[in-house]
Amino acid sequence: MNRRRHATAAITLICALTVLASPALTLQASASPLPPPPPKKSLEEVRKEIEVLYRQAAAATDAYNLAEEKTKEQSAEIVQVARLIVAGRTKIEALKARAGAAARAQYRNGGLPDGAQLVLTDDPQLFLDTAGRLKAGAKATTDLLGEMNRTQAQLDVYAKDAGENWTKLEANRVRQAKAKQEITDKIAAAKKLESELAAEERERLRRLEEQAQYRAQTTWLGTGVLAGLKADTTPEAKRAIAFATAQIGKPYEWGAEGPGTFDCSGLTQSAWNAGGLDIPRTSQEQWRLLPRVDIKDMRPGDLIVYFKDASHIGMYVGNGAIVHAPRPGRNVTLAGAGSMEILGVVRPV
């Protein structure tokens, strides 16, 4: 009997232990193994990723610069319209003063209008004099009212223009702020990728950049593109080239037009300003608005536009080279004209 009770107790204990252990066994069986760490990117992959980020920042810089130019234009137009409104209001006040003077003169005449005085007079000479004044006065009154109406209509137009310009100004400010945020984000992402590299890897990254540019330049030169190019150029272009080359070594800064820092289109615009010609501010506007020339007709001083979105630009200085402001973290420098993807060539003059 005791043996049977001991056996029953033992079986109960085993069952209890099995039940208690089963969740742990289930969890252990169902737990999936940890995923393997992502493969480390090669330095070439990092280089390409950084290049894309900086190109996206360059495109956003163009958007920022264009919005800034439009903001300046709208601000100047608002100031001009405000001056016209002030002048119009001053004119209205002067016209009102003239109308008031006429009313006061009538009051001094006993409150009778000239027409009533004309009917009451029995003096022929006075009749003739009054008739002449009446005719002249009627014309003056008509002219005065017409001028007041025209001036008021102009004021209404100016007010409408001011409202439209203000709306455009605010829209450009929004675009500018959005572009600035995108620039900041892209540059920060690129710098983060670079900062994660050891010093030796960063140096290797720079060499990889140079090698990629050298390969592109060699391929471009291999097409024989320089064979028919002429070295002669205009006096304006020579002055522009002299300015651009004098900036070599100065840092890139997005949105900058000098004198201490430049972005790519800020450099080309400032250079051509020194050459005596005002050209658009951004690389995309320079590509869109300046006369285009075939690359086989290119000459020093021409501007070479890069990438499908026209997000970069440099000045051709001859012998297959450009001066350009490359990107954040780099300085204005000489580079191979074919070291990047060429979209086309424009000539300011």
mmCIF file of C-alpha atoms in Angstrom:
data_model
loop_
_atom_site.group_PDB
_atom_site.id
_atom_site.type_symbol
_atom_site.label_atom_id
_atom_site.label_comp_id
_atom_site.label_asym_id
_atom_site.label_seq_id
_atom_site.Cartn_x
_atom_site.Cartn_y
_atom_site.Cartn_z
ATOM 1 C CA MET A 1 0.000 0.000 0.000
ATOM 2 C CA ASN A 2 2.812 2.395 0.967
ATOM 3 C CA ARG A 3 4.655 1.454 -2.212
ATOM 4 C CA ARG A 4 1.609 2.304 -4.321
ATOM 5 C CA ARG A 5 1.285 5.720 -2.626
ATOM 6 C CA HIS A 6 5.001 6.430 -3.152
ATOM 7 C CA ALA A 7 4.722 5.478 -6.852
ATOM 8 C CA THR A 8 1.676 7.685 -7.358
ATOM 9 C CA ALA A 9 3.451 10.631 -5.709
ATOM 10 C CA ALA A 10 6.500 10.110 -7.896
ATOM 11 C CA ILE A 11 4.421 10.041 -11.074
ATOM 12 C CA THR A 12 2.611 13.234 -9.979
ATOM 13 C CA LEU A 13 5.957 15.012 -9.341
ATOM 14 C CA ILE A 14 7.313 13.989 -12.753
ATOM 15 C CA CYS A 15 4.175 15.285 -14.495
ATOM 16 C CA ALA A 16 4.415 18.572 -12.603
ATOM 17 C CA LEU A 17 8.051 19.014 -13.530
ATOM 18 C CA THR A 18 7.208 18.257 -17.174
ATOM 19 C CA VAL A 19 4.439 20.888 -17.199
ATOM 20 C CA LEU A 20 6.726 23.477 -15.580
ATOM 21 C CA ALA A 21 9.535 22.771 -18.008
ATOM 22 C CA SER A 22 7.432 22.749 -21.180
ATOM 23 C CA PRO A 23 7.132 26.599 -21.691
ATOM 24 C CA ALA A 24 10.897 26.993 -21.533
ATOM 25 C CA LEU A 25 11.323 24.171 -24.012
ATOM 26 C CA THR A 26 8.675 25.732 -26.279
ATOM 27 C CA LEU A 27 10.325 29.158 -26.107
ATOM 28 C CA GLN A 28 13.743 27.697 -26.804
ATOM 29 C CA ALA A 29 12.395 25.759 -29.779
ATOM 30 C CA SER A 30 10.497 28.714 -31.227
ATOM 31 C CA ALA A 31 13.268 31.319 -30.772
ATOM 32 C CA SER A 32 14.768 32.204 -34.203
ATOM 33 C CA PRO A 33 18.491 32.695 -34.559
ATOM 34 C CA LEU A 34 19.783 36.292 -34.645
ATOM 35 C CA PRO A 35 20.125 37.706 -38.195
ATOM 36 C CA PRO A 36 23.660 38.001 -39.446
ATOM 37 C CA PRO A 37 25.141 41.527 -39.345
ATOM 38 C CA PRO A 38 24.789 43.441 -42.636
ATOM 39 C CA PRO A 39 27.813 43.107 -44.881
ATOM 40 C CA LYS A 40 30.245 45.986 -44.557
ATOM 41 C CA LYS A 41 30.164 48.372 -47.506
ATOM 42 C CA SER A 42 33.240 48.562 -49.641
ATOM 43 C CA LEU A 43 35.068 51.863 -49.767
ATOM 44 C CA GLU A 44 34.023 52.241 -53.409
ATOM 45 C CA GLU A 45 30.360 51.839 -52.409
ATOM 46 C CA VAL A 46 30.839 54.469 -49.698
ATOM 47 C CA ARG A 47 32.469 56.789 -52.245
ATOM 48 C CA LYS A 48 29.530 56.459 -54.626
ATOM 49 C CA GLU A 49 27.010 56.983 -51.829
ATOM 50 C CA ILE A 50 28.812 60.136 -50.664
ATOM 51 C CA GLU A 51 28.988 61.370 -54.267
ATOM 52 C CA VAL A 52 25.219 60.948 -54.687
ATOM 53 C CA LEU A 53 24.516 62.791 -51.426
ATOM 54 C CA TYR A 54 26.707 65.733 -52.416
ATOM 55 C CA ARG A 55 25.116 65.880 -55.871
ATOM 56 C CA GLN A 56 21.672 65.954 -54.251
ATOM 57 C CA ALA A 57 22.911 68.741 -51.977
ATOM 58 C CA ALA A 58 24.161 70.607 -55.066
ATOM 59 C CA ALA A 59 20.738 70.329 -56.727
ATOM 60 C CA ALA A 60 19.100 71.613 -53.529
ATOM 61 C CA THR A 61 21.651 74.449 -53.451
ATOM 62 C CA ASP A 62 20.514 75.483 -56.932
ATOM 63 C CA ALA A 63 16.912 75.511 -55.709
ATOM 64 C CA TYR A 64 17.950 77.586 -52.685
ATOM 65 C CA ASN A 65 19.928 80.080 -54.779
ATOM 66 C CA LEU A 66 17.084 80.471 -57.280
ATOM 67 C CA ALA A 67 14.548 81.052 -54.480
ATOM 68 C CA GLU A 68 16.919 83.592 -52.930
ATOM 69 C CA GLU A 69 17.223 85.463 -56.243
ATOM 70 C CA LYS A 70 13.451 85.480 -56.667
ATOM 71 C CA THR A 71 13.052 86.699 -53.084
ATOM 72 C CA LYS A 72 15.400 89.612 -53.799
ATOM 73 C CA GLU A 73 13.480 90.450 -56.972
ATOM 74 C CA GLN A 74 10.100 90.338 -55.228
ATOM 75 C CA SER A 75 11.403 92.439 -52.331
ATOM 76 C CA ALA A 76 12.687 95.074 -54.767
ATOM 77 C CA GLU A 77 9.361 95.066 -56.633
ATOM 78 C CA ILE A 78 7.423 95.453 -53.377
ATOM 79 C CA VAL A 79 9.581 98.446 -52.443
ATOM 80 C CA GLN A 80 9.008 99.987 -55.891
ATOM 81 C CA VAL A 81 5.236 99.445 -55.700
ATOM 82 C CA ALA A 82 5.173 100.903 -52.183
ATOM 83 C CA ARG A 83 6.857 104.048 -53.500
ATOM 84 C CA LEU A 84 4.276 104.296 -56.290
ATOM 85 C CA ILE A 85 1.461 103.914 -53.761
ATOM 86 C CA VAL A 86 2.932 106.697 -51.582
ATOM 87 C CA ALA A 87 3.298 108.957 -54.637
ATOM 88 C CA GLY A 88 -0.282 108.160 -55.710
ATOM 89 C CA ARG A 89 -1.689 108.936 -52.298
ATOM 90 C CA THR A 90 0.247 112.205 -52.205
ATOM 91 C CA LYS A 91 -1.236 113.106 -55.594
ATOM 92 C CA ILE A 92 -4.759 112.237 -54.402
ATOM 93 C CA GLU A 93 -4.316 114.509 -51.384
ATOM 94 C CA ALA A 94 -3.150 117.350 -53.656
ATOM 95 C CA LEU A 95 -6.164 116.875 -55.938
ATOM 96 C CA LYS A 96 -8.495 116.875 -52.937
ATOM 97 C CA ALA A 97 -6.883 120.089 -51.758
ATOM 98 C CA ARG A 98 -7.568 121.678 -55.152
ATOM 99 C CA ALA A 99 -11.192 120.541 -55.021
ATOM 100 C CA GLY A 100 -11.498 121.973 -51.505
ATOM 101 C CA ALA A 101 -10.076 125.301 -52.647
ATOM 102 C CA ALA A 102 -12.698 125.487 -55.407
ATOM 103 C CA ALA A 103 -15.460 124.745 -52.906
ATOM 104 C CA ARG A 104 -14.194 127.440 -50.549
ATOM 105 C CA ALA A 105 -14.078 129.975 -53.407
ATOM 106 C CA GLN A 106 -17.700 129.188 -54.219
ATOM 107 C CA TYR A 107 -18.600 129.715 -50.574
ATOM 108 C CA ARG A 108 -16.923 133.133 -50.609
ATOM 109 C CA ASN A 109 -19.085 134.045 -53.633
ATOM 110 C CA GLY A 110 -22.125 133.769 -51.436
ATOM 111 C CA GLY A 111 -22.663 130.086 -51.920
ATOM 112 C CA LEU A 112 -24.053 130.588 -55.407
ATOM 113 C CA PRO A 113 -22.497 128.611 -58.223
ATOM 114 C CA ASP A 114 -21.167 130.529 -61.233
ATOM 115 C CA GLY A 115 -24.153 129.410 -63.328
ATOM 116 C CA ALA A 116 -26.640 131.025 -60.938
ATOM 117 C CA GLN A 117 -24.638 134.279 -60.866
ATOM 118 C CA LEU A 118 -24.661 134.266 -64.669
ATOM 119 C CA VAL A 119 -28.482 134.080 -64.788
ATOM 120 C CA LEU A 120 -28.946 136.877 -62.207
ATOM 121 C CA THR A 121 -26.608 139.449 -63.748
ATOM 122 C CA ASP A 122 -27.899 142.219 -66.043
ATOM 123 C CA ASP A 123 -24.404 143.483 -66.949
ATOM 124 C CA PRO A 124 -23.512 142.300 -70.513
ATOM 125 C CA GLN A 125 -19.750 142.480 -69.892
ATOM 126 C CA LEU A 126 -20.077 140.648 -66.601
ATOM 127 C CA PHE A 127 -22.265 138.108 -68.397
ATOM 128 C CA LEU A 128 -19.536 137.482 -70.977
ATOM 129 C CA ASP A 129 -16.771 137.335 -68.354
ATOM 130 C CA THR A 130 -18.787 134.979 -66.176
ATOM 131 C CA ALA A 131 -19.665 132.734 -69.151
ATOM 132 C CA GLY A 132 -15.963 132.403 -69.985
ATOM 133 C CA ARG A 133 -15.077 131.582 -66.404
ATOM 134 C CA LEU A 134 -17.946 129.119 -66.219
ATOM 135 C CA LYS A 135 -16.724 127.244 -69.276
ATOM 136 C CA ALA A 136 -13.125 127.182 -68.044
ATOM 137 C CA GLY A 137 -14.241 126.210 -64.555
ATOM 138 C CA ALA A 138 -16.411 123.359 -65.837
ATOM 139 C CA LYS A 139 -13.473 122.002 -67.837
ATOM 140 C CA ALA A 140 -11.152 122.348 -64.841
ATOM 141 C CA THR A 141 -13.648 120.521 -62.629
ATOM 142 C CA THR A 142 -14.055 117.733 -65.195
ATOM 143 C CA ASP A 143 -10.265 117.430 -65.567
ATOM 144 C CA LEU A 144 -9.825 117.389 -61.796
ATOM 145 C CA LEU A 145 -12.391 114.642 -61.307
ATOM 146 C CA GLY A 146 -10.942 112.656 -64.194
ATOM 147 C CA GLU A 147 -7.429 112.918 -62.766
ATOM 148 C CA MET A 148 -8.637 111.844 -59.324
ATOM 149 C CA ASN A 149 -10.388 108.811 -60.812
ATOM 150 C CA ARG A 150 -7.340 107.830 -62.858
ATOM 151 C CA THR A 151 -5.041 108.199 -59.857
ATOM 152 C CA GLN A 152 -7.380 106.140 -57.678
ATOM 153 C CA ALA A 153 -7.512 103.422 -60.373
ATOM 154 C CA GLN A 154 -3.702 103.354 -60.459
ATOM 155 C CA LEU A 155 -3.626 103.029 -56.673
ATOM 156 C CA ASP A 156 -5.979 100.036 -56.907
ATOM 157 C CA VAL A 157 -3.643 98.381 -59.462
ATOM 158 C CA TYR A 158 -0.597 99.099 -57.283
ATOM 159 C CA ALA A 159 -2.331 97.617 -54.254
ATOM 160 C CA LYS A 160 -3.169 94.465 -56.217
ATOM 161 C CA ASP A 161 0.425 94.204 -57.475
ATOM 162 C CA ALA A 162 1.735 94.614 -53.937
ATOM 163 C CA GLY A 163 -0.501 91.773 -52.734
ATOM 164 C CA GLU A 164 0.573 89.454 -55.558
ATOM 165 C CA ASN A 165 4.248 90.249 -55.027
ATOM 166 C CA TRP A 166 3.907 89.588 -51.313
ATOM 167 C CA THR A 167 2.316 86.192 -52.012
ATOM 168 C CA LYS A 168 5.180 85.302 -54.369
ATOM 169 C CA LEU A 169 7.712 86.505 -51.817
ATOM 170 C CA GLU A 170 6.286 84.253 -49.124
ATOM 171 C CA ALA A 171 6.188 81.276 -51.525
ATOM 172 C CA ASN A 172 9.861 81.819 -52.396
ATOM 173 C CA ARG A 173 10.743 82.023 -48.713
ATOM 174 C CA VAL A 174 9.046 78.673 -48.121
ATOM 175 C CA ARG A 175 10.951 77.115 -51.050
ATOM 176 C CA GLN A 176 14.173 78.602 -49.750
ATOM 177 C CA ALA A 177 13.652 77.172 -46.261
ATOM 178 C CA LYS A 178 12.780 73.742 -47.673
ATOM 179 C CA ALA A 179 15.871 73.706 -49.901
ATOM 180 C CA LYS A 180 18.067 74.816 -47.004
ATOM 181 C CA GLN A 181 16.822 71.931 -44.866
ATOM 182 C CA GLU A 182 17.472 69.444 -47.672
ATOM 183 C CA ILE A 183 21.000 70.793 -48.184
ATOM 184 C CA THR A 184 21.719 70.525 -44.476
ATOM 185 C CA ASP A 185 20.384 66.964 -44.303
ATOM 186 C CA LYS A 186 22.317 65.712 -47.357
ATOM 187 C CA ILE A 187 25.609 67.270 -46.289
ATOM 188 C CA ALA A 188 25.166 65.948 -42.743
ATOM 189 C CA ALA A 189 24.522 62.429 -44.092
ATOM 190 C CA ALA A 190 27.610 62.590 -46.318
ATOM 191 C CA LYS A 191 29.792 63.876 -43.478
ATOM 192 C CA LYS A 192 28.479 61.127 -41.195
ATOM 193 C CA LEU A 193 29.538 58.486 -43.707
ATOM 194 C CA GLU A 194 32.990 60.043 -43.935
ATOM 195 C CA SER A 195 33.310 60.413 -40.161
ATOM 196 C CA GLU A 196 32.694 56.695 -39.692
ATOM 197 C CA LEU A 197 35.845 55.943 -41.678
ATOM 198 C CA ALA A 198 39.256 55.677 -40.086
ATOM 199 C CA ALA A 199 41.841 58.286 -41.070
ATOM 200 C CA GLU A 200 43.558 55.816 -43.395
ATOM 201 C CA GLU A 201 40.229 54.969 -45.049
ATOM 202 C CA ARG A 202 39.434 58.646 -45.575
ATOM 203 C CA GLU A 203 42.736 59.083 -47.359
ATOM 204 C CA ARG A 204 42.001 56.030 -49.492
ATOM 205 C CA LEU A 205 38.553 57.500 -50.200
ATOM 206 C CA ARG A 206 40.150 60.691 -51.504
ATOM 207 C CA ARG A 207 42.450 58.644 -53.746
ATOM 208 C CA LEU A 208 39.460 56.675 -55.056
ATOM 209 C CA GLU A 209 37.735 59.971 -55.942
ATOM 210 C CA GLU A 210 40.831 61.130 -57.812
ATOM 211 C CA GLN A 211 41.155 57.808 -59.627
ATOM 212 C CA ALA A 212 37.499 57.901 -60.741
ATOM 213 C CA GLN A 213 37.957 61.440 -62.045
ATOM 214 C CA TYR A 214 41.201 60.479 -63.799
ATOM 215 C CA ARG A 215 39.534 57.524 -65.539
ATOM 216 C CA ALA A 216 36.667 59.728 -66.735
ATOM 217 C CA GLN A 217 39.075 62.419 -67.948
ATOM 218 C CA THR A 218 41.242 59.875 -69.784
ATOM 219 C CA THR A 219 38.189 58.409 -71.521
ATOM 220 C CA TRP A 220 37.028 61.896 -72.519
ATOM 221 C CA LEU A 221 40.419 62.893 -73.898
ATOM 222 C CA GLY A 222 40.558 59.581 -75.752
ATOM 223 C CA THR A 223 37.672 60.726 -77.943
ATOM 224 C CA GLY A 224 39.966 63.338 -79.517
ATOM 225 C CA VAL A 225 37.756 66.174 -78.271
ATOM 226 C CA LEU A 226 40.687 68.583 -77.890
ATOM 227 C CA ALA A 227 41.960 68.122 -81.434
ATOM 228 C CA GLY A 228 39.922 70.889 -83.045
ATOM 229 C CA LEU A 229 39.530 73.250 -80.091
ATOM 230 C CA LYS A 230 40.834 76.793 -80.400
ATOM 231 C CA ALA A 231 42.715 78.588 -77.637
ATOM 232 C CA ASP A 232 41.744 82.136 -78.660
ATOM 233 C CA THR A 233 38.978 83.902 -76.757
ATOM 234 C CA THR A 234 37.496 87.320 -75.993
ATOM 235 C CA PRO A 235 38.879 90.021 -73.663
ATOM 236 C CA GLU A 236 35.815 89.566 -71.409
ATOM 237 C CA ALA A 237 36.475 85.829 -71.156
ATOM 238 C CA LYS A 238 40.149 86.458 -70.338
ATOM 239 C CA ARG A 239 39.126 88.677 -67.421
ATOM 240 C CA ALA A 240 36.632 86.047 -66.246
ATOM 241 C CA ILE A 241 39.302 83.333 -66.409
ATOM 242 C CA ALA A 242 41.779 85.516 -64.502
ATOM 243 C CA PHE A 243 39.213 86.010 -61.736
ATOM 244 C CA ALA A 244 38.275 82.320 -61.542
ATOM 245 C CA THR A 245 41.868 81.076 -61.388
ATOM 246 C CA ALA A 246 42.680 83.651 -58.698
ATOM 247 C CA GLN A 247 40.100 81.953 -56.426
ATOM 248 C CA ILE A 248 41.884 78.570 -56.479
ATOM 249 C CA GLY A 249 42.344 77.313 -52.931
ATOM 250 C CA LYS A 250 39.304 79.090 -51.466
ATOM 251 C CA PRO A 251 36.755 76.818 -49.733
ATOM 252 C CA TYR A 252 33.455 75.665 -51.178
ATOM 253 C CA GLU A 253 30.396 76.929 -49.327
ATOM 254 C CA TRP A 254 26.869 76.387 -50.571
ATOM 255 C CA GLY A 255 25.049 79.605 -51.426
ATOM 256 C CA ALA A 256 28.299 81.616 -51.424
ATOM 257 C CA GLU A 257 29.285 84.132 -54.111
ATOM 258 C CA GLY A 258 32.622 85.227 -52.655
ATOM 259 C CA PRO A 259 34.855 86.837 -51.855
ATOM 260 C CA GLY A 260 36.139 84.263 -49.387
ATOM 261 C CA THR A 261 34.025 81.218 -50.322
ATOM 262 C CA PHE A 262 32.064 80.037 -53.350
ATOM 263 C CA ASP A 263 29.653 77.419 -54.570
ATOM 264 C CA CYS A 264 29.982 76.232 -58.168
ATOM 265 C CA SER A 265 27.630 78.711 -59.848
ATOM 266 C CA GLY A 266 28.576 81.497 -57.442
ATOM 267 C CA LEU A 267 32.122 81.164 -58.778
ATOM 268 C CA THR A 268 31.118 81.238 -62.460
ATOM 269 C CA GLN A 269 28.719 84.149 -61.949
ATOM 270 C CA SER A 270 31.299 86.179 -60.008
ATOM 271 C CA ALA A 271 33.966 85.408 -62.607
ATOM 272 C CA TRP A 272 31.814 86.630 -65.467
ATOM 273 C CA ASN A 273 30.776 89.682 -63.446
ATOM 274 C CA ALA A 274 34.499 90.445 -63.269
ATOM 275 C CA GLY A 275 34.560 89.951 -67.040
ATOM 276 C CA GLY A 276 31.911 92.648 -67.382
ATOM 277 C CA LEU A 277 28.796 90.532 -67.906
ATOM 278 C CA ASP A 278 25.887 89.727 -65.609
ATOM 279 C CA ILE A 279 24.782 86.093 -65.908
ATOM 280 C CA PRO A 280 22.131 84.073 -63.992
ATOM 281 C CA ARG A 281 22.918 82.918 -60.451
ATOM 282 C CA THR A 282 22.372 79.149 -60.579
ATOM 283 C CA SER A 283 23.934 76.431 -62.725
ATOM 284 C CA GLN A 284 20.486 75.343 -63.916
ATOM 285 C CA GLU A 285 19.570 78.907 -64.942
ATOM 286 C CA GLN A 286 22.961 79.381 -66.591
ATOM 287 C CA TRP A 287 22.297 76.220 -68.593
ATOM 288 C CA ARG A 288 18.731 77.240 -69.413
ATOM 289 C CA LEU A 289 19.295 80.867 -70.360
ATOM 290 C CA LEU A 290 22.811 81.227 -71.780
ATOM 291 C CA PRO A 291 23.588 80.473 -75.451
ATOM 292 C CA ARG A 292 24.702 76.880 -76.007
ATOM 293 C CA VAL A 293 27.664 75.862 -78.112
ATOM 294 C CA ASP A 294 28.785 72.497 -79.419
ATOM 295 C CA ILE A 295 31.615 71.017 -77.391
ATOM 296 C CA LYS A 296 33.778 70.876 -80.550
ATOM 297 C CA ASP A 297 33.505 74.697 -80.707
ATOM 298 C CA MET A 298 34.302 75.226 -77.033
ATOM 299 C CA ARG A 299 36.824 77.937 -76.117
ATOM 300 C CA PRO A 300 38.335 79.211 -72.842
ATOM 301 C CA GLY A 301 35.828 81.134 -70.747
ATOM 302 C CA ASP A 302 32.916 78.912 -71.745
ATOM 303 C CA LEU A 303 30.990 77.198 -68.968
ATOM 304 C CA ILE A 304 30.661 73.410 -68.878
ATOM 305 C CA VAL A 305 27.465 72.137 -67.250
ATOM 306 C CA TYR A 306 27.477 68.714 -65.598
ATOM 307 C CA PHE A 307 24.986 65.935 -64.844
ATOM 308 C CA LYS A 308 21.488 65.470 -66.246
ATOM 309 C CA ASP A 309 19.958 67.883 -63.720
ATOM 310 C CA ALA A 310 22.544 70.622 -64.496
ATOM 311 C CA SER A 311 23.481 70.623 -60.815
ATOM 312 C CA HIS A 312 27.158 71.487 -61.331
ATOM 313 C CA ILE A 313 29.128 73.923 -63.480
ATOM 314 C CA GLY A 314 32.736 74.924 -64.074
ATOM 315 C CA MET A 315 34.679 77.305 -66.295
ATOM 316 C CA TYR A 316 36.753 75.889 -69.139
ATOM 317 C CA VAL A 317 40.229 77.446 -69.064
ATOM 318 C CA GLY A 318 41.864 75.544 -71.931
ATOM 319 C CA ASN A 319 44.033 72.434 -72.310
ATOM 320 C CA GLY A 320 41.167 70.183 -71.240
ATOM 321 C CA ALA A 321 40.856 71.748 -67.776
ATOM 322 C CA ILE A 322 38.210 73.610 -65.778
ATOM 323 C CA VAL A 323 38.255 75.761 -62.661
ATOM 324 C CA HIS A 324 35.386 74.858 -60.350
ATOM 325 C CA ALA A 325 34.178 74.764 -56.753
ATOM 326 C CA PRO A 326 33.621 71.002 -56.280
ATOM 327 C CA ARG A 327 31.613 70.398 -53.101
ATOM 328 C CA PRO A 328 31.573 70.889 -49.304
ATOM 329 C CA GLY A 329 34.903 69.958 -47.789
ATOM 330 C CA ARG A 330 36.811 70.794 -50.969
ATOM 331 C CA ASN A 331 38.413 73.972 -52.301
ATOM 332 C CA VAL A 332 38.180 75.779 -55.638
ATOM 333 C CA THR A 333 40.541 73.857 -57.888
ATOM 334 C CA LEU A 334 41.683 72.925 -61.377
ATOM 335 C CA ALA A 335 40.198 69.662 -62.660
ATOM 336 C CA GLY A 336 39.815 67.716 -65.859
ATOM 337 C CA ALA A 337 36.928 69.063 -67.915
ATOM 338 C CA GLY A 338 35.841 65.494 -68.652
ATOM 339 C CA SER A 339 36.206 64.207 -65.100
ATOM 340 C CA MET A 340 32.428 64.387 -64.592
ATOM 341 C CA GLU A 341 29.390 63.626 -66.738
ATOM 342 C CA ILE A 342 29.077 66.534 -69.197
ATOM 343 C CA LEU A 343 25.602 67.806 -70.027
ATOM 344 C CA GLY A 344 26.661 70.603 -72.358
ATOM 345 C CA VAL A 345 28.480 73.903 -72.845
ATOM 346 C CA VAL A 346 27.205 77.506 -72.668
ATOM 347 C CA ARG A 347 28.868 80.760 -73.667
ATOM 348 C CA PRO A 348 28.023 84.007 -71.872
ATOM 349 C CA VAL A 349 29.309 86.103 -74.829
#
